[in-house]
């Protein structure tokens, strides 16, 4: 029983890691960022001092996330676009719904 829970936790962690890597790759490609995926920490902020994105980039980020992960966002979700981890939290929440 405990072993099954451990296996499930490992699978979920692996899936989250893969989603984070996909997100990094999409943002690098679509926004033409001069970073390698390994240079971007999971808690890196998207805007300001983090990746250095601005309000013009915000729409592109939302578009990328919606298309890559097959979810829809609305105005209430904008706070989720703070860091890569918070974006993936939103993706997981929407995917489970």
GROMACS .gro file of N, CA, C and O in nm:
model
  388
    1UNK      N    1   0.082  -0.120   0.000
    1UNK     CA    2   0.000   0.000   0.000
    1UNK      C    3   0.086   0.126   0.000
    1UNK      O    4   0.066   0.215  -0.080
    2UNK      N    5   0.181   0.133   0.092
    2UNK     CA    6   0.269   0.249   0.100
    2UNK      C    7   0.355   0.259  -0.026
    2UNK      O    8   0.382   0.369  -0.075
    3UNK      N    9   0.396   0.145  -0.078
    3UNK     CA   10   0.477   0.144  -0.199
    3UNK      C   11   0.399   0.201  -0.318
    3UNK      O   12   0.454   0.273  -0.400
    4UNK      N   13   0.271   0.171  -0.326
    4UNK     CA   14   0.187   0.224  -0.434
    4UNK      C   15   0.176   0.376  -0.423
    4UNK      O   16   0.179   0.445  -0.524
    5UNK      N   17   0.166   0.427  -0.301
    5UNK     CA   18   0.158   0.572  -0.282
    5UNK      C   19   0.288   0.640  -0.319
    5UNK      O   20   0.288   0.748  -0.377
    6UNK      N   21   0.398   0.574  -0.287
    6UNK     CA   22   0.530   0.628  -0.324
    6UNK      C   23   0.545   0.631  -0.475
    6UNK      O   24   0.592   0.730  -0.532
    7UNK      N   25   0.503   0.524  -0.541
    7UNK     CA   26   0.510   0.519  -0.687
    7UNK      C   27   0.424   0.628  -0.749
    7UNK      O   28   0.464   0.693  -0.847
    8UNK      N   29   0.305   0.650  -0.694
    8UNK     CA   30   0.216   0.755  -0.743
    8UNK      C   31   0.279   0.892  -0.724
    8UNK      O   32   0.275   0.976  -0.815
    9UNK      N   33   0.338   0.916  -0.609
    9UNK     CA   34   0.404   1.044  -0.582
    9UNK      C   35   0.520   1.067  -0.678
    9UNK      O   36   0.539   1.178  -0.728
   10UNK      N   37   0.596   0.963  -0.705
   10UNK     CA   38   0.708   0.974  -0.800
   10UNK      C   39   0.657   1.005  -0.941
   10UNK      O   40   0.717   1.085  -1.013
   11UNK      N   41   0.549   0.940  -0.980
   11UNK     CA   42   0.492   0.963  -1.112
   11UNK      C   43   0.443   1.108  -1.125
   11UNK      O   44   0.465   1.172  -1.228
   12UNK      N   45   0.376   1.157  -1.021
   12UNK     CA   46   0.328   1.295  -1.024
   12UNK      C   47   0.443   1.394  -1.029
   12UNK      O   48   0.438   1.495  -1.100
   13UNK      N   49   0.549   1.367  -0.954
   13UNK     CA   50   0.667   1.454  -0.954
   13UNK      C   51   0.734   1.455  -1.090
   13UNK      O   52   0.775   1.560  -1.141
   14UNK      N   53   0.742   1.338  -1.153
   14UNK     CA   54   0.801   1.326  -1.286
   14UNK      C   55   0.717   1.402  -1.389
   14UNK      O   56   0.769   1.474  -1.474
   15UNK      N   57   0.585   1.390  -1.378
   15UNK     CA   58   0.494   1.460  -1.469
   15UNK      C   59   0.507   1.611  -1.453
   15UNK      O   60   0.512   1.684  -1.551
   16UNK      N   61   0.518   1.658  -1.329
   16UNK     CA   62   0.533   1.802  -1.304
   16UNK      C   63   0.665   1.852  -1.363
   16UNK      O   64   0.671   1.958  -1.423
   17UNK      N   65   0.773   1.775  -1.344
   17UNK     CA   66   0.904   1.812  -1.398
   17UNK      C   67   0.895   1.824  -1.550
   17UNK      O   68   0.947   1.918  -1.609
   18UNK      N   69   0.828   1.730  -1.614
   18UNK     CA   70   0.813   1.734  -1.760
   18UNK      C   71   0.733   1.856  -1.804
   18UNK      O   72   0.767   1.920  -1.904
   19UNK      N   73   0.629   1.891  -1.728
   19UNK     CA   74   0.550   2.010  -1.763
   19UNK      C   75   0.633   2.137  -1.747
   19UNK      O   76   0.625   2.228  -1.830
   20UNK      N   77   0.713   2.144  -1.642
   20UNK     CA   78   0.800   2.261  -1.623
   20UNK      C   79   0.899   2.274  -1.737
   20UNK      O   80   0.922   2.385  -1.788
   21UNK      N   81   0.957   2.163  -1.779
   21UNK     CA   82   1.051   2.166  -1.891
   21UNK      C   83   0.982   2.208  -2.021
   21UNK      O   84   1.038   2.285  -2.100
   22UNK      N   85   0.862   2.158  -2.044
   22UNK     CA   86   0.785   2.200  -2.162
   22UNK      C   87   0.758   2.349  -2.159
   22UNK      O   88   0.773   2.419  -2.260
   23UNK      N   89   0.716   2.400  -2.042
   23UNK     CA   90   0.687   2.542  -2.028
   23UNK      C   91   0.811   2.625  -2.055
   23UNK      O   92   0.805   2.724  -2.130
   24UNK      N   93   0.922   2.587  -2.000
   24UNK     CA   94   1.047   2.661  -2.024
   24UNK      C   95   1.080   2.664  -2.173
   24UNK      O   96   1.113   2.769  -2.229
   25UNK      N   97   1.071   2.548  -2.237
   25UNK     CA   98   1.102   2.540  -2.380
   25UNK      C   99   1.011   2.626  -2.464
   25UNK      O  100   1.056   2.697  -2.555
   26UNK      N  101   0.882   2.622  -2.436
   26UNK     CA  102   0.785   2.702  -2.512
   26UNK      C  103   0.812   2.851  -2.495
   26UNK      O  104   0.812   2.927  -2.592
   27UNK      N  105   0.835   2.893  -2.372
   27UNK     CA  106   0.860   3.035  -2.348
   27UNK      C  107   0.988   3.081  -2.415
   27UNK      O  108   0.993   3.189  -2.474
   28UNK      N  109   1.092   2.999  -2.406
   28UNK     CA  110   1.219   3.034  -2.472
   28UNK      C  111   1.199   3.047  -2.622
   28UNK      O  112   1.244   3.144  -2.684
   29UNK      N  113   1.131   2.951  -2.682
   29UNK     CA  114   1.109   2.953  -2.827
   29UNK      C  115   1.019   3.068  -2.871
   29UNK      O  116   1.052   3.142  -2.963
   30UNK      N  117   0.903   3.080  -2.809
   30UNK     CA  118   0.804   3.177  -2.853
   30UNK      C  119   0.841   3.322  -2.822
   30UNK      O  120   0.808   3.412  -2.898
   31UNK      N  121   0.910   3.342  -2.710
   31UNK     CA  122   0.947   3.479  -2.672
   31UNK      C  123   1.091   3.511  -2.710
   31UNK      O  124   1.140   3.620  -2.680
   32UNK      N  125   1.158   3.413  -2.774
   32UNK     CA  126   1.296   3.429  -2.818
   32UNK      C  127   1.386   3.476  -2.703
   32UNK      O  128   1.461   3.572  -2.715
   33UNK      N  129   1.374   3.406  -2.591
   33UNK     CA  130   1.455   3.438  -2.473
   33UNK      C  131   1.595   3.383  -2.489
   33UNK      O  132   1.614   3.276  -2.547
   34UNK      N  133   1.692   3.454  -2.437
   34UNK     CA  134   1.831   3.410  -2.450
   34UNK      C  135   1.874   3.333  -2.325
   34UNK      O  136   1.972   3.366  -2.259
   35UNK      N  137   1.797   3.230  -2.292
   35UNK     CA  138   1.826   3.142  -2.179
   35UNK      C  139   1.824   2.998  -2.229
   35UNK      O  140   1.756   2.966  -2.325
   36UNK      N  141   1.897   2.913  -2.159
   36UNK     CA  142   1.882   2.768  -2.175
   36UNK      C  143   1.784   2.724  -2.066
   36UNK      O  144   1.781   2.785  -1.958
   37UNK      N  145   1.707   2.620  -2.089
   37UNK     CA  146   1.612   2.575  -1.987
   37UNK      C  147   1.678   2.550  -1.851
   37UNK      O  148   1.620   2.579  -1.748
   38UNK      N  149   1.801   2.499  -1.851
   38UNK     CA  150   1.871   2.470  -1.726
   38UNK      C  151   1.906   2.596  -1.648
   38UNK      O  152   1.934   2.588  -1.529
   39UNK      N  153   1.907   2.710  -1.713
   39UNK     CA  154   1.940   2.837  -1.648
   39UNK      C  155   1.821   2.899  -1.577
   39UNK      O  156   1.836   2.996  -1.504
   40UNK      N  157   1.703   2.844  -1.598
   40UNK     CA  158   1.581   2.902  -1.542
   40UNK      C  159   1.533   2.815  -1.426
   40UNK      O  160   1.495   2.699  -1.445
   41UNK      N  161   1.534   2.873  -1.306
   41UNK     CA  162   1.484   2.801  -1.189
   41UNK      C  163   1.332   2.795  -1.195
   41UNK      O  164   1.267   2.882  -1.254
   42UNK      N  165   1.276   2.693  -1.132
   42UNK     CA  166   1.131   2.674  -1.135
   42UNK      C  167   1.054   2.787  -1.066
   42UNK      O  168   0.940   2.812  -1.099
   43UNK      N  169   1.117   2.854  -0.972
   43UNK     CA  170   1.052   2.965  -0.903
   43UNK      C  171   1.091   3.101  -0.960
   43UNK      O  172   1.066   3.204  -0.897
   44UNK      N  173   1.149   3.103  -1.078
   44UNK     CA  174   1.185   3.228  -1.143
   44UNK      C  175   1.059   3.306  -1.176
   44UNK      O  176   0.963   3.252  -1.231
   45UNK      N  177   1.061   3.435  -1.143
   45UNK     CA  178   0.949   3.521  -1.179
   45UNK      C  179   0.945   3.543  -1.329
   45UNK      O  180   1.049   3.549  -1.395
   46UNK      N  181   0.826   3.553  -1.381
   46UNK     CA  182   0.813   3.575  -1.525
   46UNK      C  183   0.841   3.720  -1.563
   46UNK      O  184   0.899   3.747  -1.667
   47UNK      N  185   0.802   3.811  -1.477
   47UNK     CA  186   0.811   3.952  -1.510
   47UNK      C  187   0.913   4.022  -1.422
   47UNK      O  188   0.956   3.970  -1.320
   48UNK      N  189   0.951   4.142  -1.463
   48UNK     CA  190   1.046   4.220  -1.383
   48UNK      C  191   1.183   4.156  -1.382
   48UNK      O  192   1.235   4.115  -1.484
   49UNK      N  193   1.239   4.144  -1.262
   49UNK     CA  194   1.376   4.095  -1.247
   49UNK      C  195   1.393   3.947  -1.282
   49UNK      O  196   1.504   3.903  -1.305
   50UNK      N  197   1.285   3.871  -1.287
   50UNK     CA  198   1.294   3.729  -1.321
   50UNK      C  199   1.341   3.708  -1.463
   50UNK      O  200   1.458   3.725  -1.496
   51UNK      N  201   1.248   3.672  -1.551
   51UNK     CA  202   1.281   3.654  -1.693
   51UNK      C  203   1.286   3.786  -1.767
   51UNK      O  204   1.324   3.790  -1.883
   52UNK      N  205   1.243   3.893  -1.701
   52UNK     CA  206   1.250   4.025  -1.763
   52UNK      C  207   1.137   4.053  -1.861
   52UNK      O  208   1.148   4.141  -1.945
   53UNK      N  209   1.029   3.978  -1.851
   53UNK     CA  210   0.917   3.999  -1.942
   53UNK      C  211   0.840   4.124  -1.899
   53UNK      O  212   0.845   4.166  -1.785
   54UNK      N  213   0.768   4.180  -1.995
   54UNK     CA  214   0.688   4.299  -1.965
   54UNK      C  215   0.542   4.275  -2.002
   54UNK      O  216   0.504   4.166  -2.042
   55UNK      N  217   0.461   4.377  -1.989
   55UNK     CA  218   0.317   4.362  -2.013
   55UNK      C  219   0.286   4.322  -2.156
   55UNK      O  220   0.186   4.255  -2.181
   56UNK      N  221   0.370   4.359  -2.249
   56UNK     CA  222   0.349   4.320  -2.389
   56UNK      C  223   0.366   4.168  -2.403
   56UNK      O  224   0.294   4.103  -2.477
   57UNK      N  225   0.462   4.114  -2.328
   57UNK     CA  226   0.487   3.970  -2.332
   57UNK      C  227   0.377   3.889  -2.261
   57UNK      O  228   0.362   3.770  -2.287
   58UNK      N  229   0.303   3.953  -2.172
   58UNK     CA  230   0.203   3.883  -2.090
   58UNK      C  231   0.102   3.807  -2.176
   58UNK      O  232   0.071   3.691  -2.149
   59UNK      N  233   0.051   3.871  -2.279
   59UNK     CA  234  -0.047   3.804  -2.366
   59UNK      C  235   0.014   3.684  -2.437
   59UNK      O  236  -0.051   3.580  -2.453
   60UNK      N  237   0.137   3.698  -2.478
   60UNK     CA  238   0.205   3.586  -2.545
   60UNK      C  239   0.225   3.469  -2.448
   60UNK      O  240   0.208   3.353  -2.485
   61UNK      N  241   0.258   3.499  -2.323
   61UNK     CA  242   0.275   3.394  -2.222
   61UNK      C  243   0.144   3.320  -2.202
   61UNK      O  244   0.140   3.197  -2.202
   62UNK      N  245   0.035   3.394  -2.187
   62UNK     CA  246  -0.096   3.332  -2.168
   62UNK      C  247  -0.132   3.246  -2.288
   62UNK      O  248  -0.176   3.132  -2.274
   63UNK      N  249  -0.112   3.299  -2.408
   63UNK     CA  250  -0.139   3.225  -2.531
   63UNK      C  251  -0.058   3.096  -2.536
   63UNK      O  252  -0.110   2.989  -2.568
   64UNK      N  253   0.071   3.104  -2.502
   64UNK     CA  254   0.159   2.987  -2.503
   64UNK      C  255   0.109   2.880  -2.406
   64UNK      O  256   0.103   2.762  -2.441
   65UNK      N  257   0.074   2.921  -2.285
   65UNK     CA  258   0.029   2.826  -2.184
   65UNK      C  259  -0.102   2.761  -2.226
   65UNK      O  260  -0.118   2.638  -2.217
   66UNK      N  261  -0.196   2.840  -2.274
   66UNK     CA  262  -0.325   2.785  -2.317
   66UNK      C  263  -0.308   2.684  -2.430
   66UNK      O  264  -0.368   2.576  -2.428
   67UNK      N  265  -0.226   2.718  -2.527
   67UNK     CA  266  -0.206   2.628  -2.642
   67UNK      C  267  -0.125   2.504  -2.608
   67UNK      O  268  -0.158   2.394  -2.652
   68UNK      N  269  -0.021   2.520  -2.532
   68UNK     CA  270   0.067   2.408  -2.499
   68UNK      C  271  -0.001   2.304  -2.410
   68UNK      O  272   0.017   2.184  -2.426
   69UNK      N  273  -0.082   2.353  -2.315
   69UNK     CA  274  -0.141   2.263  -2.217
   69UNK      C  275  -0.291   2.242  -2.233
   69UNK      O  276  -0.353   2.171  -2.155
   70UNK      N  277  -0.349   2.305  -2.334
   70UNK     CA  278  -0.490   2.282  -2.363
   70UNK      C  279  -0.586   2.330  -2.255
   70UNK      O  280  -0.686   2.264  -2.229
   71UNK      N  281  -0.553   2.442  -2.192
   71UNK     CA  282  -0.641   2.496  -2.089
   71UNK      C  283  -0.690   2.634  -2.133
   71UNK      O  284  -0.639   2.692  -2.228
   72UNK      N  285  -0.786   2.685  -2.062
   72UNK     CA  286  -0.836   2.822  -2.083
   72UNK      C  287  -0.818   2.898  -1.953
   72UNK      O  288  -0.835   2.844  -1.844
   73UNK      N  289  -0.782   3.024  -1.965
   73UNK     CA  290  -0.765   3.109  -1.848
   73UNK      C  291  -0.863   3.226  -1.858
   73UNK      O  292  -0.917   3.253  -1.964
   74UNK      N  293  -0.882   3.292  -1.745
   74UNK     CA  294  -0.964   3.413  -1.744
   74UNK      C  295  -0.896   3.517  -1.656
   74UNK      O  296  -0.788   3.493  -1.602
   75UNK      N  297  -0.956   3.631  -1.640
   75UNK     CA  298  -0.895   3.740  -1.565
   75UNK      C  299  -0.862   3.701  -1.422
   75UNK      O  300  -0.766   3.753  -1.364
   76UNK      N  301  -0.940   3.614  -1.362
   76UNK     CA  302  -0.915   3.571  -1.224
   76UNK      C  303  -0.787   3.489  -1.211
   76UNK      O  304  -0.737   3.470  -1.101
   77UNK      N  305  -0.734   3.441  -1.322
   77UNK     CA  306  -0.615   3.356  -1.319
   77UNK      C  307  -0.484   3.433  -1.332
   77UNK      O  308  -0.377   3.375  -1.323
   78UNK      N  309  -0.490   3.562  -1.351
   78UNK     CA  310  -0.370   3.638  -1.381
   78UNK      C  311  -0.265   3.632  -1.270
   78UNK      O  312  -0.146   3.639  -1.297
   79UNK      N  313  -0.308   3.618  -1.146
   79UNK     CA  314  -0.211   3.607  -1.036
   79UNK      C  315  -0.128   3.479  -1.045
   79UNK      O  316  -0.019   3.471  -0.989
   80UNK      N  317  -0.179   3.381  -1.116
   80UNK     CA  318  -0.105   3.256  -1.132
   80UNK      C  319   0.016   3.273  -1.223
   80UNK      O  320   0.106   3.188  -1.224
   81UNK      N  321   0.023   3.381  -1.294
   81UNK     CA  322   0.133   3.403  -1.388
   81UNK      C  323   0.246   3.482  -1.322
   81UNK      O  324   0.297   3.578  -1.378
   82UNK      N  325   0.285   3.438  -1.201
   82UNK     CA  326   0.395   3.502  -1.129
   82UNK      C  327   0.526   3.431  -1.154
   82UNK      O  328   0.627   3.493  -1.183
   83UNK      N  329   0.525   3.299  -1.137
   83UNK     CA  330   0.646   3.218  -1.155
   83UNK      C  331   0.611   3.096  -1.240
   83UNK      O  332   0.494   3.067  -1.263
   84UNK      N  333   0.713   3.025  -1.281
   84UNK     CA  334   0.689   2.902  -1.357
   84UNK      C  335   0.610   2.802  -1.273
   84UNK      O  336   0.517   2.738  -1.323
   85UNK      N  337   0.644   2.789  -1.146
   85UNK     CA  338   0.573   2.696  -1.059
   85UNK      C  339   0.426   2.732  -1.043
   85UNK      O  340   0.341   2.643  -1.044
   86UNK      N  341   0.395   2.861  -1.029
   86UNK     CA  342   0.254   2.898  -1.012
   86UNK      C  343   0.176   2.876  -1.141
   86UNK      O  344   0.057   2.844  -1.137
   87UNK      N  345   0.242   2.889  -1.254
   87UNK     CA  346   0.175   2.860  -1.381
   87UNK      C  347   0.143   2.711  -1.390
   87UNK      O  348   0.031   2.672  -1.426
   88UNK      N  349   0.238   2.627  -1.352
   88UNK     CA  350   0.215   2.483  -1.356
   88UNK      C  351   0.110   2.442  -1.254
   88UNK      O  352   0.030   2.352  -1.280
   89UNK      N  353   0.104   2.510  -1.140
   89UNK     CA  354  -0.005   2.485  -1.044
   89UNK      C  355  -0.140   2.507  -1.111
   89UNK      O  356  -0.232   2.427  -1.096
   90UNK      N  357  -0.152   2.616  -1.186
   90UNK     CA  358  -0.277   2.646  -1.257
   90UNK      C  359  -0.306   2.539  -1.362
   90UNK      O  360  -0.420   2.492  -1.374
   91UNK      N  361  -0.205   2.499  -1.437
   91UNK     CA  362  -0.222   2.396  -1.540
   91UNK      C  363  -0.271   2.266  -1.477
   91UNK      O  364  -0.366   2.203  -1.526
   92UNK      N  365  -0.210   2.226  -1.365
   92UNK     CA  366  -0.253   2.103  -1.298
   92UNK      C  367  -0.396   2.116  -1.247
   92UNK      O  368  -0.475   2.022  -1.262
   93UNK      N  369  -0.428   2.229  -1.191
   93UNK     CA  370  -0.565   2.251  -1.141
   93UNK      C  371  -0.667   2.241  -1.253
   93UNK      O  372  -0.770   2.175  -1.241
   94UNK      N  373  -0.638   2.306  -1.366
   94UNK     CA  374  -0.731   2.303  -1.480
   94UNK      C  375  -0.738   2.167  -1.546
   94UNK      O  376  -0.841   2.126  -1.596
   95UNK      N  377  -0.627   2.096  -1.548
   95UNK     CA  378  -0.625   1.964  -1.610
   95UNK      C  379  -0.704   1.863  -1.530
   95UNK      O  380  -0.763   1.770  -1.585
   96UNK      N  381  -0.707   1.879  -1.399
   96UNK     CA  382  -0.782   1.788  -1.311
   96UNK      C  383  -0.930   1.818  -1.312
   96UNK      O  384  -1.011   1.731  -1.279
   97UNK      N  385  -0.968   1.941  -1.347
   97UNK     CA  386  -1.109   1.981  -1.344
   97UNK      C  387  -1.188   1.920  -1.456
   97UNK      O  388  -1.143   1.870  -1.552
   0.00000   0.00000   0.00000
